[in-house]
Amino acid sequence: MSLSWGLGIAFFRTLIILSALCTASLALSTVSPHHDTRQEWVVYARKNMNNTELRRCFNSVSASRANVSLERIAQRTKKSTVLSVRAHSEQDVYDSLQQGGHAESFHVKSNGKRLFVAAPNQNIKKHVSSNANIVASAYVPQEWFNTISWGLDRIDQRDSQLDGRYYVLHGAADQLAAVHVYVVDTGISDHHGFDADRLILGEYNFFDGQQTPYDCDGHGTHVAGIIASIPYGVAKYNAILHSVKVLDCAGSGTILSVMAGLNYVRYNAQRPAVVNLSLGASKNAALEELIEDMIYEDGIAISCSAGNDNTEACNRSPSGSRKATVVAASDKNSRKASFSNYGSCVDGFAPGVDILSTYKDQQIAYISGTSMASPFVAGIFVLLWGQNTSMSATQVMDLATRQTTNNALVSSSLGASSPNKLYYSLVTSEHSVMNNSTDTPTPLPEDVSNEAPSIAAHAFVISNSVVLLVFFLYFFQ
């Protein structure tokens, strides 16, 4: 009897300990749920991945074993897909794609390119070095519309002596063909500095999925104004502006949002088409390969800013692209702007310090950054293409760089391997003067694997403990 009693007590103690451990474990889980250490990857697929293919890839044994999951499809077109994947490594992403029936993802296509390119989904931001200096609000006085940007004054001449005027190509007002410009940025505001007939604000918002590409930051409106606003634009007569919002109200976004916007432009753009990218992030292979395809396969000319870190532009994206036209910033004294990136990936310079242009909420402002340099070149693309729409995107980009003013900048200021080239807006000797002082500005399934245990789970453990205690007292009394 004493042996049975002793065994009963031991059994009871064991049950109490196990019950306490289980309850403590669940309580700990409630306070500190499992932390997902996986990284988010953006995948650029050079094919349209339908739902069946996606399920095959991300429900595969390999994906399950490596804990790879599809986050969302950012943008899907007939020829390519941009999607977000969560995984521990790039190799895990590729393994899932391969197990999903895409063995060719490790090989090259006939054109020498991989079918899939994966890279971290990093943050990306606008390329400005200073806050906007707003000089006029709401109802802009006429004198500000009669004040041209020094940058406009500089790009229309070979020498550095400014003359207070902006010269345009002879016949630009009525002879240049229309060219579409996609400003992939913070959006564009409906500013009275734009020709309303040549401003299209209805493009999709890729930052938060809303059909409202309103510019709550001001950056995109400033960039668009340098390209084509009536008082401050390079291509004020023939550019048709399109707003593609990929950045938020602070000028920030992700590689995924930018690639989704670009993938949209790639298959929906009206031709001829120019894209301006005044933004940047850490080196990203997926973004750069999408840009390359847009230029060579889709015939879209792309101008992008070099960045504002005063370092090698090749180490960033999209400025590290060898295919897009990469623009660094110069100042009024014909020197590289102190903040501007430089190097062999830079194709040339354009004004980027204290540039006057349109801004959000009917304002105008001075801003500095390579973000301001790139749209000068995008505007030059528009002027060139407007003269001859039969040219290819690469021909337009090459011609703009060949027509730069050589040795226009102070060589000692440029940084290692930077070309001493300043972009120039007049490609022929024929031009007519336009003095602005007299002109009239005409869902995936919800992932519950990381949820904390519910109160019911704790109640279940406690109730089981009570039942065991009653059982013990009844049989071992």
Coordinates of C-alpha atoms in Angstrom, one line a residue:
M1 CA 0.0 0.0 0.0
S2 CA 2.8 2.4 0.9
L3 CA 4.5 1.5 -2.4
S4 CA 1.3 2.4 -4.3
W5 CA 1.0 5.6 -2.3
G6 CA 4.5 6.5 -3.0
L7 CA 4.2 5.8 -6.7
G8 CA 1.0 7.8 -6.8
I9 CA 2.7 10.8 -5.2
A10 CA 5.6 10.6 -7.7
F11 CA 3.2 10.4 -10.6
F12 CA 1.2 13.4 -9.3
R13 CA 4.3 15.5 -8.9
T14 CA 5.4 14.6 -12.4
L15 CA 2.1 15.7 -13.8
I16 CA 2.2 19.0 -11.9
I17 CA 5.7 19.7 -13.2
L18 CA 4.8 18.8 -16.8
S19 CA 1.7 20.9 -16.6
A20 CA 3.6 23.9 -15.2
L21 CA 6.3 23.6 -17.9
C22 CA 3.7 23.5 -20.7
T23 CA 1.8 26.5 -19.3
A24 CA 5.0 28.5 -18.9
S25 CA 6.0 27.6 -22.4
L26 CA 2.7 28.9 -23.8
A27 CA 2.9 32.0 -21.6
L28 CA 6.4 32.7 -22.9
S29 CA 5.1 32.3 -26.5
T30 CA 2.4 34.8 -25.8
V31 CA 4.8 37.4 -24.5
S32 CA 7.5 36.8 -27.1
P33 CA 6.2 35.3 -30.4
H34 CA 8.5 33.7 -32.9
H35 CA 10.5 36.3 -34.8
D36 CA 10.6 35.9 -38.5
T37 CA 14.3 36.3 -39.4
R38 CA 13.7 35.8 -43.2
Q39 CA 14.6 38.6 -45.6
E40 CA 12.4 40.0 -48.2
W41 CA 13.5 39.4 -51.8
V42 CA 12.3 41.0 -55.0
V43 CA 12.2 38.6 -58.0
Y44 CA 12.2 39.9 -61.6
A45 CA 10.9 37.1 -63.8
R46 CA 11.3 37.4 -67.5
K47 CA 8.0 35.7 -68.1
N48 CA 4.4 36.0 -67.1
M49 CA 4.0 33.7 -64.1
N50 CA 0.4 32.5 -63.8
N51 CA -1.2 31.4 -60.5
T52 CA -0.6 27.7 -61.3
E53 CA 3.1 28.3 -61.7
L54 CA 3.3 30.4 -58.6
R55 CA 1.6 27.7 -56.5
R56 CA 3.9 25.1 -58.0
C57 CA 7.0 27.1 -57.0
F58 CA 6.0 28.2 -53.5
N59 CA 4.1 25.1 -52.4
S60 CA 6.9 22.8 -53.4
V61 CA 8.8 20.5 -51.1
S62 CA 11.9 22.7 -51.5
A63 CA 10.0 25.9 -50.6
S64 CA 8.5 24.2 -47.6
R65 CA 11.8 22.8 -46.4
A66 CA 13.6 26.2 -46.8
N67 CA 10.6 28.2 -45.4
V68 CA 10.2 30.2 -48.6
S69 CA 6.9 32.0 -49.0
L70 CA 5.4 34.3 -51.6
E71 CA 4.6 37.7 -50.1
R72 CA 2.8 39.3 -53.0
I73 CA 2.7 39.9 -56.8
A74 CA 3.6 43.5 -57.3
Q75 CA 3.1 43.7 -61.0
R76 CA 2.4 41.1 -63.7
T77 CA 2.3 41.7 -67.5
K78 CA 2.2 39.5 -70.5
K79 CA 6.0 39.2 -70.6
S80 CA 7.3 39.7 -67.1
T81 CA 6.4 39.5 -63.4
V82 CA 7.7 41.4 -60.4
L83 CA 7.0 39.7 -57.1
S84 CA 8.1 39.7 -53.4
V85 CA 9.4 36.6 -51.7
R86 CA 10.4 36.0 -48.1
A87 CA 13.4 33.6 -47.6
H88 CA 16.6 33.2 -45.7
S89 CA 18.8 33.4 -48.7
E90 CA 18.9 34.1 -52.4
Q91 CA 19.8 30.4 -53.1
D92 CA 16.6 29.3 -51.3
V93 CA 14.6 31.5 -53.6
Y94 CA 16.2 30.0 -56.7
D95 CA 15.8 26.5 -55.3
S96 CA 12.0 27.1 -54.9
L97 CA 11.8 28.4 -58.4
Q98 CA 13.7 25.4 -59.8
Q99 CA 11.6 22.9 -57.8
G100 CA 8.5 24.6 -59.2
G101 CA 9.5 23.3 -62.7
H102 CA 11.8 26.2 -63.7
A103 CA 15.1 24.4 -64.0
E104 CA 16.1 26.9 -66.6
S105 CA 16.2 29.5 -63.9
F106 CA 19.9 28.5 -63.4
H107 CA 20.6 28.6 -67.0
V108 CA 20.6 31.4 -69.6
K109 CA 18.1 31.9 -72.3
S110 CA 19.0 32.2 -76.0
N111 CA 19.7 35.9 -75.5
G112 CA 22.1 35.2 -72.7
K113 CA 19.9 36.3 -69.9
R114 CA 18.7 34.4 -66.8
L115 CA 15.0 33.8 -66.6
F116 CA 14.8 34.9 -62.9
V117 CA 16.8 37.5 -61.1
A118 CA 16.4 37.9 -57.3
A119 CA 17.8 40.6 -55.1
P120 CA 17.0 42.1 -51.6
N121 CA 14.0 44.4 -51.5
Q122 CA 15.9 47.4 -50.2
N123 CA 14.7 50.9 -49.4
I124 CA 15.1 53.5 -52.1
K125 CA 14.8 57.3 -51.9
K126 CA 14.9 60.5 -53.8
H127 CA 18.2 62.1 -54.6
V128 CA 18.1 65.5 -53.0
S129 CA 20.8 67.1 -50.9
S130 CA 18.8 69.9 -49.4
N131 CA 15.2 70.7 -48.4
A132 CA 13.1 72.7 -50.8
N133 CA 13.6 76.5 -50.5
I134 CA 10.0 77.6 -51.3
V135 CA 10.1 81.1 -52.8
A136 CA 6.4 81.5 -53.9
S137 CA 3.2 79.9 -52.8
A138 CA -0.4 79.4 -54.1
Y139 CA -0.7 82.2 -56.5
V140 CA 2.8 82.6 -58.0
P141 CA 3.6 86.2 -58.9
Q142 CA 4.3 86.7 -62.6
E143 CA 7.9 87.8 -62.0
W144 CA 8.7 84.2 -60.8
F145 CA 7.3 82.8 -64.1
N146 CA 9.6 85.3 -65.9
T147 CA 12.7 84.0 -63.9
I148 CA 14.4 81.2 -65.7
S149 CA 16.5 78.6 -63.9
W150 CA 20.2 79.1 -64.3
G151 CA 20.3 75.5 -65.3
L152 CA 18.3 76.2 -68.4
D153 CA 20.5 79.1 -69.2
R154 CA 23.6 76.9 -68.9
I155 CA 22.6 73.9 -71.0
D156 CA 21.8 75.9 -74.1
Q157 CA 25.3 77.2 -74.6
R158 CA 28.8 75.9 -74.8
D159 CA 30.6 78.6 -72.7
S160 CA 30.0 79.2 -69.0
Q161 CA 29.0 82.9 -69.3
L162 CA 25.3 83.0 -68.6
D163 CA 23.1 85.4 -70.6
G164 CA 19.8 85.2 -68.8
R165 CA 18.0 83.5 -71.7
Y166 CA 17.0 80.0 -72.8
Y167 CA 17.4 79.2 -76.5
V168 CA 15.2 76.5 -78.1
L169 CA 15.4 74.7 -81.4
H170 CA 14.1 76.6 -84.3
G171 CA 10.5 75.6 -84.9
A172 CA 10.3 73.8 -81.5
A173 CA 6.9 75.2 -80.7
D174 CA 5.1 73.7 -83.7
Q175 CA 7.4 71.2 -85.5
L176 CA 8.6 68.8 -82.8
A177 CA 6.7 65.5 -82.5
A178 CA 5.2 64.7 -79.1
V179 CA 7.3 62.5 -76.8
H180 CA 5.9 60.8 -73.6
V181 CA 7.8 61.2 -70.4
Y182 CA 7.1 58.9 -67.4
V183 CA 8.2 60.5 -64.2
V184 CA 8.7 57.5 -61.8
D185 CA 8.8 59.4 -58.5
T186 CA 6.5 60.8 -55.8
G187 CA 3.8 61.8 -58.2
I188 CA 3.0 65.1 -60.0
S189 CA 0.8 67.8 -58.7
D190 CA -1.7 69.6 -61.0
H191 CA 0.4 72.8 -61.1
H192 CA -0.6 75.9 -63.1
G193 CA 3.0 75.9 -64.4
F194 CA 2.2 72.9 -66.6
D195 CA 0.2 72.8 -69.9
A196 CA -2.9 70.9 -68.7
D197 CA -3.3 69.3 -72.1
R198 CA 0.2 67.7 -71.8
L199 CA 0.0 66.5 -68.1
I200 CA -1.5 63.0 -67.5
L201 CA -2.1 62.4 -63.8
G202 CA -4.1 59.1 -64.0
E203 CA -1.3 56.6 -64.0
Y204 CA -1.4 54.0 -61.2
N205 CA 0.0 54.6 -57.7
F206 CA 2.5 51.8 -57.0
F207 CA 3.4 52.9 -53.6
D208 CA 0.2 52.2 -51.7
G209 CA -2.0 50.8 -54.4
Q210 CA -4.4 53.8 -54.7
Q211 CA -5.5 55.5 -57.9
T212 CA -4.2 58.8 -56.5
P213 CA -0.8 59.8 -57.8
Y214 CA -1.0 63.2 -56.0
D215 CA 2.5 64.5 -55.1
C216 CA 2.4 65.0 -51.3
D217 CA 6.2 65.4 -51.2
G218 CA 6.9 67.9 -54.0
H219 CA 9.9 66.1 -55.4
G220 CA 8.2 64.6 -58.4
T221 CA 6.5 67.9 -59.3
H222 CA 9.9 69.6 -59.2
V223 CA 11.5 67.0 -61.4
A224 CA 8.6 67.1 -63.9
G225 CA 8.9 70.9 -64.0
I226 CA 12.5 70.7 -65.1
I227 CA 11.5 68.4 -67.9
A228 CA 8.5 70.2 -69.3
S229 CA 6.9 73.0 -67.2
I230 CA 6.1 76.2 -69.1
P231 CA 8.5 78.5 -67.2
Y232 CA 11.2 76.1 -66.2
G233 CA 11.1 73.1 -68.6
V234 CA 13.7 71.9 -71.1
A235 CA 11.1 70.4 -73.4
K236 CA 8.2 72.7 -72.8
Y237 CA 6.6 72.3 -76.2
N238 CA 6.5 68.6 -77.0
A239 CA 6.8 66.6 -73.8
I240 CA 3.7 64.8 -72.5
L241 CA 4.1 64.1 -68.8
H242 CA 2.9 61.0 -67.1
S243 CA 2.8 60.6 -63.3
V244 CA 4.0 57.1 -61.9
K245 CA 4.0 57.3 -58.1
V246 CA 6.4 54.9 -56.4
L247 CA 7.6 56.9 -53.5
D248 CA 5.8 58.2 -50.4
C249 CA 5.3 61.7 -48.9
A250 CA 8.9 61.7 -47.6
G251 CA 10.3 60.6 -50.9
S252 CA 11.0 57.1 -49.8
G253 CA 9.9 53.6 -51.1
T254 CA 11.2 50.2 -51.9
I255 CA 12.9 48.5 -54.8
L256 CA 9.7 46.5 -55.2
S257 CA 7.5 49.6 -55.6
V258 CA 9.9 51.1 -58.1
M259 CA 10.2 47.9 -60.2
A260 CA 6.4 47.5 -60.1
G261 CA 6.1 51.0 -61.6
L262 CA 8.7 50.4 -64.2
N263 CA 7.2 47.0 -65.2
Y264 CA 3.9 48.9 -65.7
V265 CA 5.5 51.5 -67.9
R266 CA 7.3 48.9 -69.8
Y267 CA 4.1 47.4 -71.3
N268 CA 1.8 50.3 -71.1
A269 CA 3.9 53.3 -72.2
Q270 CA 2.9 55.2 -75.3
R271 CA 5.8 55.6 -77.7
P272 CA 8.2 57.2 -78.1
A273 CA 8.8 57.0 -74.3
V274 CA 11.3 58.4 -71.9
V275 CA 11.6 57.5 -68.2
N276 CA 13.2 59.7 -65.5
L277 CA 14.6 58.0 -62.3
S278 CA 15.7 60.6 -59.8
L279 CA 16.1 58.1 -57.0
G280 CA 18.6 55.5 -55.7
A281 CA 19.4 52.6 -53.4
S282 CA 22.2 50.1 -52.7
K283 CA 23.4 48.0 -55.6
N284 CA 20.5 45.8 -56.9
A285 CA 20.9 43.4 -59.8
A286 CA 17.1 42.9 -60.3
L287 CA 16.4 46.6 -60.8
E288 CA 19.3 47.1 -63.2
E289 CA 18.4 44.2 -65.3
L290 CA 14.8 45.4 -65.6
I291 CA 16.1 48.8 -66.7
E292 CA 18.4 47.2 -69.3
D293 CA 15.4 45.2 -70.8
M294 CA 13.3 48.4 -71.0
I295 CA 16.0 50.1 -73.0
Y296 CA 17.1 47.2 -75.4
E297 CA 13.9 45.2 -75.7
D298 CA 11.2 47.9 -75.3
G299 CA 12.9 50.9 -76.8
I300 CA 12.5 53.2 -73.8
A301 CA 15.1 55.9 -73.1
I302 CA 16.1 56.2 -69.4
S303 CA 17.8 58.9 -67.6
C304 CA 18.8 58.4 -63.9
S305 CA 20.5 60.4 -61.2
A306 CA 24.0 59.5 -60.1
G307 CA 23.3 59.9 -56.3
N308 CA 24.3 62.3 -53.6
D309 CA 26.9 60.4 -51.5
N310 CA 30.0 61.9 -53.1
T311 CA 31.1 58.4 -53.9
E312 CA 31.4 56.0 -56.8
A313 CA 28.1 55.9 -58.7
C314 CA 28.8 52.3 -59.8
N315 CA 28.2 51.1 -56.3
R316 CA 24.6 52.2 -56.2
S317 CA 21.4 51.5 -58.2
P318 CA 20.2 52.4 -60.6
S319 CA 23.2 54.6 -61.1
G320 CA 25.4 51.5 -61.4
S321 CA 23.7 50.6 -64.6
R322 CA 26.0 50.6 -67.6
K323 CA 23.0 50.9 -69.9
A324 CA 20.9 53.9 -68.6
T325 CA 22.2 57.4 -69.0
V326 CA 23.6 58.3 -65.6
V327 CA 23.7 62.0 -64.7
A328 CA 25.9 63.7 -62.1
A329 CA 25.3 67.3 -60.8
S330 CA 27.3 70.4 -61.5
D331 CA 27.1 73.8 -59.9
K332 CA 27.0 77.4 -61.2
N333 CA 30.7 77.6 -61.0
S334 CA 31.2 74.8 -63.4
R335 CA 32.3 72.3 -60.7
K336 CA 31.0 69.0 -59.7
A337 CA 28.4 69.6 -56.9
S338 CA 30.0 68.7 -53.6
F339 CA 27.4 66.0 -52.9
S340 CA 27.3 64.4 -56.3
N341 CA 28.4 60.9 -57.0
Y342 CA 31.0 60.4 -59.7
G343 CA 33.0 57.7 -61.6
S344 CA 33.1 55.6 -64.7
C345 CA 29.3 54.8 -64.6
V346 CA 28.5 58.5 -65.0
D347 CA 27.8 59.6 -68.6
G348 CA 27.9 63.3 -68.0
F349 CA 26.9 66.3 -65.9
A350 CA 23.9 68.7 -65.8
P351 CA 23.0 71.5 -63.4
G352 CA 21.9 70.3 -60.0
V353 CA 22.4 73.0 -57.4
D354 CA 19.7 75.6 -56.5
I355 CA 17.5 74.6 -59.4
L356 CA 14.2 76.6 -59.6
S357 CA 11.1 74.6 -60.6
T358 CA 7.5 73.8 -59.9
Y359 CA 6.6 72.3 -56.5
K360 CA 3.5 70.8 -54.7
D361 CA 0.4 72.8 -53.8
Q362 CA 1.0 75.4 -56.6
Q363 CA 4.4 76.5 -55.1
I364 CA 7.7 77.0 -56.7
A365 CA 11.0 76.1 -55.0
Y366 CA 14.8 75.9 -55.3
I367 CA 16.1 72.3 -54.6
S368 CA 19.6 70.8 -55.0
G369 CA 20.5 67.2 -55.9
T370 CA 21.4 64.9 -58.7
S371 CA 17.6 64.4 -58.8
M372 CA 17.6 67.8 -60.5
A373 CA 20.3 67.0 -63.0
S374 CA 18.7 63.9 -64.4
P375 CA 15.5 65.6 -65.7
F376 CA 17.6 68.1 -67.7
V377 CA 18.8 65.1 -69.7
A378 CA 15.4 63.5 -69.9
G379 CA 14.2 66.8 -71.4
I380 CA 17.1 66.7 -73.9
F381 CA 16.0 63.2 -74.9
V382 CA 12.5 64.6 -75.6
L383 CA 13.9 67.4 -77.8
L384 CA 16.1 64.9 -79.8
W385 CA 13.3 62.4 -80.3
G386 CA 10.9 65.0 -81.3
Q387 CA 13.0 65.8 -84.3
N388 CA 13.1 62.2 -85.5
T389 CA 10.8 59.7 -84.0
S390 CA 12.3 56.9 -86.1
M391 CA 15.4 56.9 -83.9
S392 CA 15.8 54.1 -81.3
A393 CA 16.1 54.7 -77.6
T394 CA 19.8 53.9 -77.7
Q395 CA 20.4 56.2 -80.6
V396 CA 18.7 59.1 -78.7
M397 CA 20.7 58.4 -75.6
D398 CA 24.0 58.1 -77.4
L399 CA 23.3 61.2 -79.5
A400 CA 22.6 63.2 -76.4
T401 CA 25.9 62.1 -74.8
R402 CA 27.9 62.7 -78.0
Q403 CA 26.5 66.2 -78.2
T404 CA 27.7 67.2 -74.7
T405 CA 30.1 70.1 -74.2
N406 CA 33.5 68.6 -73.6
N407 CA 35.8 70.1 -71.0
A408 CA 33.2 72.4 -69.7
L409 CA 33.9 71.7 -66.0
V410 CA 36.8 72.2 -63.6
S411 CA 38.6 68.9 -64.0
S412 CA 40.0 68.8 -60.5
S413 CA 36.5 68.8 -59.0
L414 CA 35.1 65.9 -61.0
G415 CA 36.2 62.8 -59.0
A416 CA 38.1 59.8 -60.3
S417 CA 37.1 58.5 -63.8
S418 CA 34.3 61.0 -64.3
P419 CA 33.9 62.3 -67.9
N420 CA 34.3 66.1 -68.3
K421 CA 31.0 66.4 -70.2
L422 CA 28.1 68.8 -69.7
Y423 CA 24.8 68.0 -71.4
Y424 CA 23.7 70.4 -74.1
S425 CA 20.2 71.1 -75.3
L426 CA 20.8 72.4 -78.9
V427 CA 21.8 69.7 -81.4
T428 CA 21.8 71.9 -84.4
S429 CA 23.1 75.4 -85.1
E430 CA 19.6 76.6 -85.9
H431 CA 17.9 78.1 -82.9
S432 CA 15.6 81.0 -82.0
V433 CA 15.8 83.1 -78.9
M434 CA 13.0 82.7 -76.3
N435 CA 13.4 85.4 -73.6
N436 CA 11.1 84.5 -70.7
S437 CA 11.0 88.1 -69.7
T438 CA 8.9 88.9 -72.7
D439 CA 7.2 85.6 -73.6
T440 CA 3.7 84.8 -72.3
P441 CA 3.9 81.5 -70.6
T442 CA 1.6 80.1 -73.0
P443 CA -3.7 39.3 -51.1
L444 CA -2.0 36.1 -50.1
P445 CA -3.5 33.6 -47.5
E446 CA -3.0 34.9 -44.0
D447 CA 0.1 33.4 -42.4
V448 CA -0.8 32.3 -38.9
S449 CA 2.3 30.2 -38.3
N450 CA 3.8 32.9 -36.1
E451 CA 0.7 33.8 -34.1
A452 CA 0.9 33.6 -30.3
P453 CA -1.2 30.9 -28.6
S454 CA -4.7 31.9 -27.6
I455 CA -6.3 32.2 -24.2
A456 CA -8.2 29.0 -25.0
A457 CA -4.9 27.1 -25.2
H458 CA -4.0 28.1 -21.7
A459 CA -7.5 27.2 -20.4
F460 CA -7.1 23.7 -22.0
V461 CA -3.8 23.1 -20.1
I462 CA -5.2 24.4 -16.8
S463 CA -8.4 22.3 -17.1
N464 CA -6.4 19.2 -17.8
S465 CA -4.4 19.8 -14.7
V466 CA -7.5 20.1 -12.6
V467 CA -8.9 16.8 -14.0
L468 CA -5.7 14.9 -13.2
L469 CA -5.7 16.3 -9.7
V470 CA -9.3 15.1 -9.0
F471 CA -8.4 11.7 -10.5
F472 CA -5.5 11.4 -8.1
L473 CA -7.4 12.4 -5.0
Y474 CA -10.2 10.0 -5.8
F475 CA -8.1 6.9 -6.4
F476 CA -5.2 7.4 -4.0
Q477 CA -7.0 8.7 -0.9

